[in-house]
Short mmCIF file of C-alpha atoms in Angstrom, two decimals:
data_model
loop_
_atom_site.label_atom_id
_atom_site.label_comp_id
_atom_site.label_asym_id
_atom_site.label_seq_id
_atom_site.Cartn_x
_atom_site.Cartn_y
_atom_site.Cartn_z
CA MET K 1 88.30 -78.73 -54.04
CA THR K 2 85.26 -78.77 -55.88
CA LEU K 3 81.60 -79.17 -55.19
CA ALA K 4 82.07 -82.71 -56.17
CA ASP K 5 84.16 -83.38 -52.95
CA VAL K 6 82.04 -81.79 -50.48
CA ASP K 7 81.36 -83.80 -47.47
CA HIS K 8 77.67 -83.63 -46.59
CA ARG K 9 77.46 -86.13 -43.99
CA ALA K 10 79.95 -84.00 -42.28
CA ARG K 11 77.76 -80.96 -42.73
CA ARG K 12 74.67 -82.84 -41.38
CA SER K 13 76.61 -84.13 -38.41
CA ALA K 14 77.55 -80.35 -37.59
CA VAL K 15 74.16 -79.55 -37.54
CA ALA K 16 72.94 -82.52 -35.19
CA ALA K 17 76.00 -81.41 -32.74
CA ALA K 18 74.51 -77.84 -32.71
CA LEU K 19 71.13 -78.78 -31.85
CA PRO K 20 70.09 -77.93 -28.06
CA ASP K 21 70.25 -80.81 -25.71
CA ASP K 22 66.50 -80.78 -25.27
CA VAL K 23 65.94 -81.26 -29.38
CA ASP K 24 66.04 -84.89 -30.52
CA GLY K 25 66.18 -83.92 -34.19
CA VAL K 26 65.47 -81.21 -37.01
CA LEU K 27 63.17 -81.39 -40.12
CA ILE K 28 64.85 -79.32 -42.92
CA THR K 29 62.35 -78.01 -45.43
CA ASN K 30 64.15 -74.91 -46.86
CA GLY K 31 65.24 -75.92 -50.39
CA ALA K 32 68.53 -74.18 -49.97
CA ASN K 33 69.46 -75.94 -46.87
CA VAL K 34 68.22 -79.39 -48.12
CA ARG K 35 70.72 -78.75 -51.00
CA TYR K 36 73.37 -77.66 -48.60
CA LEU K 37 72.94 -80.60 -46.53
CA THR K 38 72.75 -83.43 -48.85
CA GLY K 39 73.49 -82.00 -52.65
CA PHE K 40 70.00 -82.68 -53.94
CA SER K 41 69.08 -79.86 -55.91
CA GLY K 42 65.50 -80.87 -56.70
CA SER K 43 62.56 -78.43 -56.04
CA HIS K 44 60.78 -80.89 -53.62
CA GLY K 45 62.42 -82.36 -50.73
CA ALA K 46 63.21 -82.44 -47.09
CA VAL K 47 65.51 -83.84 -44.50
CA LEU K 48 65.35 -85.25 -41.08
CA ILE K 49 68.28 -85.12 -39.17
CA ALA K 50 68.43 -87.12 -35.55
CA ALA K 51 70.35 -85.84 -32.82
CA GLY K 52 72.73 -88.54 -33.30
CA GLY K 53 73.67 -87.57 -36.91
CA ARG K 54 71.38 -90.17 -38.66
CA SER K 55 69.50 -88.65 -41.76
CA VAL K 56 66.91 -89.30 -44.28
CA LEU K 57 66.20 -87.47 -47.49
CA ALA K 58 62.52 -87.50 -48.75
CA THR K 59 61.31 -86.60 -52.00
CA ASP K 60 58.75 -87.63 -54.48
CA GLY K 61 58.92 -90.19 -57.59
CA ARG K 62 59.68 -87.00 -59.98
CA TYR K 63 63.04 -86.56 -58.29
CA LEU K 64 64.29 -90.05 -57.16
CA GLU K 65 66.78 -90.50 -59.72
CA ARG K 66 68.05 -87.26 -59.46
CA ALA K 67 68.57 -87.64 -55.56
CA SER K 68 70.30 -91.20 -56.13
CA ALA K 69 72.72 -89.47 -58.27
CA GLU K 70 73.31 -86.02 -56.23
CA ALA K 71 72.99 -87.51 -52.68
CA PRO K 72 74.18 -90.98 -52.69
CA GLY K 73 75.31 -91.03 -49.08
CA ILE K 74 72.08 -90.83 -47.53
CA GLU K 75 68.79 -92.83 -47.07
CA CYS K 76 66.17 -91.69 -49.52
CA LEU K 77 62.31 -91.77 -48.80
CA GLN K 78 59.63 -91.68 -51.64
CA ALA K 79 56.81 -89.10 -50.57
CA ARG K 80 54.60 -86.82 -52.29
CA ARG K 81 54.49 -84.80 -48.88
CA ALA K 82 58.01 -84.84 -47.99
CA GLY K 83 57.89 -83.02 -44.61
CA THR K 84 54.98 -84.87 -43.35
CA ALA K 85 56.25 -88.08 -44.18
CA LEU K 86 59.28 -87.49 -42.17
CA VAL K 87 57.35 -86.36 -38.98
CA GLU K 88 55.88 -89.66 -39.50
CA HIS K 89 59.39 -91.34 -39.59
CA ALA K 90 60.40 -89.60 -36.92
CA ARG K 91 58.37 -91.49 -34.71
CA THR K 92 59.99 -94.56 -35.79
CA VAL K 93 63.36 -93.49 -34.54
CA GLU K 94 62.61 -92.22 -30.96
CA ILE K 95 62.54 -88.52 -31.56
CA ALA K 96 60.32 -87.02 -28.83
CA ARG K 97 61.11 -83.08 -29.55
CA LEU K 98 61.44 -82.38 -33.42
CA GLY K 99 62.52 -78.96 -34.54
CA PHE K 100 61.22 -77.21 -37.60
CA GLU K 101 62.21 -74.39 -39.59
CA PRO K 102 59.96 -71.40 -38.64
CA GLY K 103 60.96 -69.23 -41.44
CA ASP K 104 60.07 -71.73 -44.06
CA VAL K 105 56.74 -73.43 -42.79
CA SER K 106 53.31 -71.74 -43.36
CA VAL K 107 50.43 -71.96 -41.04
CA ALA K 108 48.97 -74.56 -43.45
CA ALA K 109 52.16 -76.62 -43.55
CA PHE K 110 52.68 -76.60 -39.63
CA ASP K 111 49.12 -77.85 -39.54
CA GLY K 112 49.90 -80.81 -41.76
CA LEU K 113 52.93 -81.58 -39.70
CA ALA K 114 51.28 -81.15 -36.42
CA ALA K 115 48.60 -83.75 -37.51
CA ALA K 116 51.45 -86.19 -38.40
CA ALA K 117 53.31 -85.82 -35.24
CA ASP K 118 50.98 -88.03 -33.26
CA GLY K 119 52.57 -87.26 -29.71
CA ILE K 120 56.08 -85.69 -31.16
CA GLU K 121 56.38 -82.40 -29.93
CA LEU K 122 57.24 -79.53 -32.60
CA VAL K 123 59.39 -76.78 -31.53
CA ARG K 124 61.09 -73.89 -33.36
CA ALA K 125 64.53 -74.82 -34.31
CA PRO K 126 67.42 -72.44 -34.13
CA ARG K 127 68.98 -71.18 -37.37
CA VAL K 128 71.57 -73.76 -37.25
CA VAL K 129 71.89 -74.71 -40.87
CA GLU K 130 72.03 -70.55 -41.97
CA GLU K 131 74.58 -69.90 -39.30
CA GLN K 132 76.81 -72.77 -40.69
CA ARG K 133 76.24 -71.83 -44.40
CA ALA K 134 77.42 -68.23 -43.69
CA VAL K 135 80.88 -69.31 -43.75
CA LYS K 136 81.83 -71.08 -47.14
CA ASP K 137 84.37 -73.66 -47.80
CA ALA K 138 86.96 -73.75 -50.57
CA ALA K 139 84.48 -75.33 -53.01
CA GLU K 140 81.80 -72.99 -52.48
CA VAL K 141 84.15 -69.86 -53.05
CA ALA K 142 85.27 -71.20 -55.89
CA ALA K 143 82.21 -71.55 -57.40
CA ILE K 144 80.90 -68.26 -56.07
CA THR K 145 84.21 -66.66 -57.39
CA ARG K 146 83.35 -68.26 -61.00
CA ALA K 147 79.91 -66.96 -60.87
CA CYS K 148 81.56 -63.43 -60.38
CA GLU K 149 83.66 -63.68 -63.05
CA ILE K 150 80.82 -64.58 -65.36
CA THR K 151 78.85 -61.68 -64.11
CA ALA K 152 82.24 -59.01 -64.39
CA ARG K 153 82.25 -60.19 -68.11
CA ALA K 154 79.10 -59.74 -68.87
CA PHE K 155 78.65 -56.35 -67.69
CA GLU K 156 81.53 -55.61 -69.80
CA ALA K 157 79.60 -57.17 -73.10
CA VAL K 158 76.43 -55.35 -72.06
CA ILE K 159 78.05 -52.04 -71.86
CA ASP K 160 78.69 -52.19 -75.65
CA GLU K 161 74.66 -52.68 -76.13
CA LEU K 162 73.98 -49.31 -74.54
CA ARG K 163 72.58 -46.94 -77.10
CA MET K 164 69.80 -44.47 -77.57
CA GLY K 165 66.50 -46.05 -77.86
CA VAL K 166 67.35 -49.36 -76.42
CA THR K 167 64.90 -50.26 -73.72
CA GLU K 168 65.43 -51.42 -69.88
CA ARG K 169 63.75 -54.94 -70.57
CA GLU K 170 65.88 -55.34 -73.77
CA ILE K 171 69.38 -54.88 -71.53
CA ALA K 172 67.85 -56.96 -68.72
CA ARG K 173 67.36 -59.75 -71.75
CA LEU K 174 70.99 -59.25 -73.15
CA LEU K 175 72.50 -59.43 -69.63
CA ILE K 176 70.59 -63.17 -69.10
CA ALA K 177 72.16 -64.04 -72.48
CA ALA K 178 75.66 -62.80 -71.71
CA MET K 179 75.79 -64.62 -68.73
CA GLN K 180 74.52 -67.89 -70.09
CA ASP K 181 76.77 -67.46 -73.15
CA ARG K 182 79.88 -67.38 -70.68
CA GLY K 183 79.08 -70.58 -68.67
CA ALA K 184 75.97 -69.21 -66.26
CA ALA K 185 73.25 -71.69 -65.50
CA GLY K 186 70.91 -68.51 -65.65
CA PRO K 187 70.60 -65.20 -63.41
CA ALA K 188 70.86 -65.60 -59.64
CA PHE K 189 68.11 -63.12 -59.51
CA ASP K 190 65.89 -60.78 -61.77
CA ALA K 191 68.07 -58.09 -63.06
CA ILE K 192 67.52 -54.46 -62.07
CA VAL K 193 68.43 -52.32 -65.19
CA ALA K 194 67.40 -48.81 -64.44
CA PHE K 195 67.52 -45.63 -66.83
CA GLY K 196 67.14 -41.93 -66.04
CA PRO K 197 64.78 -41.17 -62.76
CA HIS K 198 64.45 -44.95 -62.47
CA SER K 199 67.99 -45.12 -61.37
CA ALA K 200 66.94 -43.45 -57.96
CA ILE K 201 64.67 -46.22 -57.14
CA PRO K 202 66.82 -48.81 -55.23
CA HIS K 203 64.94 -51.95 -56.55
CA HIS K 204 63.45 -50.77 -59.94
CA GLU K 205 62.01 -53.57 -62.04
CA PRO K 206 62.50 -53.26 -65.67
CA THR K 207 60.23 -51.47 -68.22
CA ASP K 208 60.09 -50.29 -71.97
CA ARG K 209 61.35 -47.16 -71.10
CA PRO K 210 64.01 -46.26 -73.99
CA LEU K 211 67.48 -44.94 -72.85
CA ALA K 212 67.87 -41.36 -73.44
CA ARG K 213 71.21 -39.14 -73.72
CA GLY K 214 72.24 -38.02 -70.32
CA ASP K 215 70.47 -40.93 -68.45
CA LEU K 216 72.45 -42.69 -65.49
CA VAL K 217 72.26 -46.64 -66.28
CA LYS K 218 72.24 -48.69 -63.20
CA LEU K 219 72.95 -52.30 -63.75
CA ASP K 220 72.55 -54.85 -60.76
CA PHE K 221 72.49 -58.38 -61.43
CA GLY K 222 74.53 -61.61 -60.85
CA ALA K 223 74.95 -64.94 -62.36
CA SER K 224 74.02 -68.60 -60.90
CA TYR K 225 77.08 -70.91 -61.52
CA GLU K 226 76.36 -74.79 -60.05
CA GLY K 227 73.72 -73.35 -57.64
CA TYR K 228 75.75 -70.50 -56.39
CA CYS K 229 75.05 -66.54 -56.47
CA ALA K 230 77.18 -63.58 -57.66
CA ASP K 231 75.78 -59.96 -57.20
CA MET K 232 77.09 -56.92 -58.52
CA THR K 233 76.02 -53.18 -59.31
CA ARG K 234 77.63 -50.56 -61.88
CA THR K 235 76.34 -47.37 -62.72
CA VAL K 236 77.31 -45.49 -65.95
CA VAL K 237 76.22 -42.91 -67.88
CA LEU K 238 74.82 -42.42 -71.84
CA GLY K 239 76.89 -39.47 -73.34
CA PRO K 240 78.93 -37.01 -71.20
CA ALA K 241 77.85 -36.97 -67.34
CA ALA K 242 76.85 -33.96 -65.69
CA ASP K 243 78.33 -32.25 -62.81
CA TRP K 244 75.88 -33.60 -60.33
CA GLN K 245 75.92 -37.35 -61.76
CA ARG K 246 79.89 -37.13 -61.40
CA GLU K 247 79.33 -35.61 -57.55
CA ILE K 248 76.92 -38.44 -56.25
CA HIS K 249 79.08 -41.17 -58.29
CA GLY K 250 82.41 -39.93 -56.66
CA GLU K 251 80.35 -40.02 -53.48
CA VAL K 252 79.45 -43.60 -53.49
CA ALA K 253 82.67 -44.72 -55.33
CA ASP K 254 84.63 -43.35 -52.22
CA LEU K 255 82.32 -44.41 -49.75
CA GLN K 256 82.06 -48.15 -51.17
CA ALA K 257 86.04 -48.25 -51.43
CA GLY K 258 86.48 -47.40 -47.54
CA LEU K 259 84.00 -49.81 -46.76
CA ARG K 260 85.70 -52.63 -48.79
CA THR K 261 88.70 -51.99 -47.07
CA ALA K 262 87.23 -51.80 -43.44
CA ALA K 263 85.24 -55.19 -44.17
CA ALA K 264 87.81 -57.58 -42.55
CA GLN K 265 87.84 -60.42 -40.28
CA SER K 266 86.48 -59.34 -37.05
CA SER K 267 84.24 -56.46 -38.11
CA LEU K 268 80.80 -56.43 -37.07
CA PRO K 269 78.17 -56.38 -39.90
CA ARG K 270 76.04 -53.93 -37.90
CA ASP K 271 79.15 -51.54 -37.47
CA LEU K 272 79.99 -51.62 -40.97
CA ASP K 273 76.38 -50.52 -41.78
CA ALA K 274 76.50 -47.78 -39.17
CA ALA K 275 79.81 -46.46 -41.28
CA MET K 276 77.78 -46.17 -44.32
CA ARG K 277 74.44 -44.56 -42.47
CA GLU K 278 77.27 -41.88 -40.45
CA ARG K 279 78.94 -40.82 -43.89
CA LEU K 280 75.66 -40.50 -45.86
CA ASP K 281 74.10 -38.24 -42.82
CA ARG K 282 77.47 -36.21 -43.42
CA LEU K 283 76.72 -35.73 -46.93
CA GLY K 284 73.06 -34.88 -46.62
CA ARG K 285 71.86 -38.10 -48.38
CA PRO K 286 69.18 -40.40 -47.40
CA THR K 287 69.90 -43.95 -46.38
CA LEU K 288 67.64 -46.24 -48.32
CA HIS K 289 68.76 -49.65 -47.77
CA GLY K 290 71.28 -51.65 -45.60
CA LEU K 291 74.92 -52.03 -46.51
CA GLY K 292 74.97 -55.35 -47.81
CA HIS K 293 74.19 -58.88 -47.38
CA GLY K 294 75.53 -62.42 -47.48
CA LEU K 295 75.15 -64.77 -50.42
CA GLY K 296 75.70 -68.01 -51.84
CA LEU K 297 73.13 -70.77 -52.53
CA GLU K 298 70.59 -67.77 -52.07
CA ILE K 299 71.02 -64.33 -53.56
CA HIS K 300 70.14 -63.01 -49.72
CA GLU K 301 71.44 -65.02 -46.73
CA ASP K 302 73.37 -64.75 -43.58
CA PRO K 303 75.11 -62.21 -42.62
CA PHE K 304 73.09 -59.40 -43.20
CA LEU K 305 75.05 -55.87 -43.20
CA THR K 306 72.14 -54.00 -41.54
CA GLU K 307 71.46 -51.51 -38.67
CA ASP K 308 70.10 -54.24 -36.51
CA SER K 309 72.09 -57.29 -37.73
CA PRO K 310 72.63 -59.90 -34.92
CA ALA K 311 75.17 -61.22 -36.98
CA PRO K 312 78.55 -62.29 -35.44
CA ALA K 313 81.96 -60.62 -36.81
CA LEU K 314 82.77 -61.57 -40.31
CA GLN K 315 85.50 -64.43 -40.49
CA ALA K 316 87.50 -66.29 -43.09
CA GLY K 317 85.06 -67.85 -45.55
CA THR K 318 82.50 -65.13 -45.50
CA VAL K 319 81.21 -64.02 -48.39
CA PHE K 320 79.12 -60.53 -48.67
CA THR K 321 78.09 -57.73 -50.58
CA ILE K 322 79.12 -54.34 -50.01
CA GLU K 323 76.59 -51.60 -51.67
CA PRO K 324 76.15 -48.05 -50.59
CA GLY K 325 73.87 -45.87 -52.92
CA VAL K 326 72.88 -42.50 -53.34
CA TYR K 327 69.62 -41.67 -54.98
CA LEU K 328 67.92 -38.38 -56.03
CA ALA K 329 64.23 -39.00 -56.44
CA GLY K 330 63.21 -37.70 -60.05
CA ARG K 331 66.57 -37.22 -61.12
CA GLY K 332 68.68 -40.58 -60.69
CA GLY K 333 70.89 -42.55 -58.43
CA VAL K 334 74.08 -44.35 -58.10
CA ARG K 335 74.87 -47.57 -56.61
CA ILE K 336 78.26 -49.58 -56.63
CA GLU K 337 78.37 -53.19 -55.29
CA ASP K 338 80.88 -55.96 -55.19
CA THR K 339 80.82 -59.15 -53.62
CA LEU K 340 83.70 -60.02 -51.57
CA VAL K 341 85.11 -62.73 -49.23
CA VAL K 342 87.24 -62.47 -46.25
CA GLN K 343 90.41 -64.47 -46.89
CA GLU K 344 92.26 -66.70 -44.44
CA SER K 345 94.82 -63.50 -43.85
CA GLY K 346 91.64 -61.78 -42.55
CA GLN K 347 91.61 -59.31 -45.37
CA PRO K 348 88.73 -59.01 -47.89
CA ARG K 349 89.10 -59.99 -51.80
CA VAL K 350 86.90 -58.56 -54.32
CA LEU K 351 85.58 -61.06 -56.41
CA THR K 352 83.40 -59.21 -59.00
CA GLU K 353 86.21 -57.29 -60.68
CA ALA K 354 85.08 -54.91 -63.30
CA THR K 355 85.70 -50.89 -63.66
CA ARG K 356 83.62 -48.88 -60.95
CA ALA K 357 84.54 -45.91 -63.07
CA LEU K 358 81.58 -43.83 -64.37
CA ILE K 359 82.02 -45.03 -67.75
CA GLU K 360 80.49 -42.16 -70.34
CA VAL K 361 79.19 -44.52 -72.98
#
């Protein structure tokens, strides 16, 4: 199954069926949700889904041809203000209570929707699309798998470019080129390239700092393939590793391996995060971020593996990351991250297959 075979009409029907009884339709403005429900990948668009399943896509004149090619199975409305136009359209199909995506609509945008509503009650819609997206179908898993393969091969290529004097920004650019050379549309997100003490900063932004002998090198990056994301982190060292570097790398490697195995069907995301925190506490290490997150059309999406996550248990088709880290401020840090999918057997499968060893470049 490929993405070309996806039944977007069935996805929209599933969203309509999941709406509360007192909501007559939902306005979808989040770009990733629009793409998921229609196939349309333009940067300007919105979808109206009525409770009965009838749907309308709105976009402006710049994207009409793309919408026709990518979303042939849905009525398309040309409008410069897509959301507003669909609220006005909702009045013609007897929608009295219309849900909107509160996480995507700004106060100013809501004011515009409210002005167009003219008697329609606007209500906060539940996150039905995000919940549906959390479980990937075979075509989505295939796209993410390819993105992960590209990412792993790019890592292997860029390792050979690590040498004294190269800067974080130069390696970040080389990562993008290596992914594109192997078939990626581009990066799924801005890469984290962190040398030496910078590796202790979980979300460091690349600088012109040159690589020095003895530096830990943390690389967190991922490819985008057919709209789907990959995410992987590896940590290596330039030259022989010091004892403290081997110690924290071993701690993270052991923890990550155990959590990869534990992240099976029926596991609760918050319980997996709690297991990481408990282990880091026993090691006397600070916990600076959650264990992981889902990914797909967006690099961060449901489910989130955090201590307060309301996400339900993992199930077959759930794609997520496992990324514990140990960070010693002013010295360096180690994070090891993989993208995994829960298989039909209930067991997790790693999609980012690249060595996790502490390579001494």
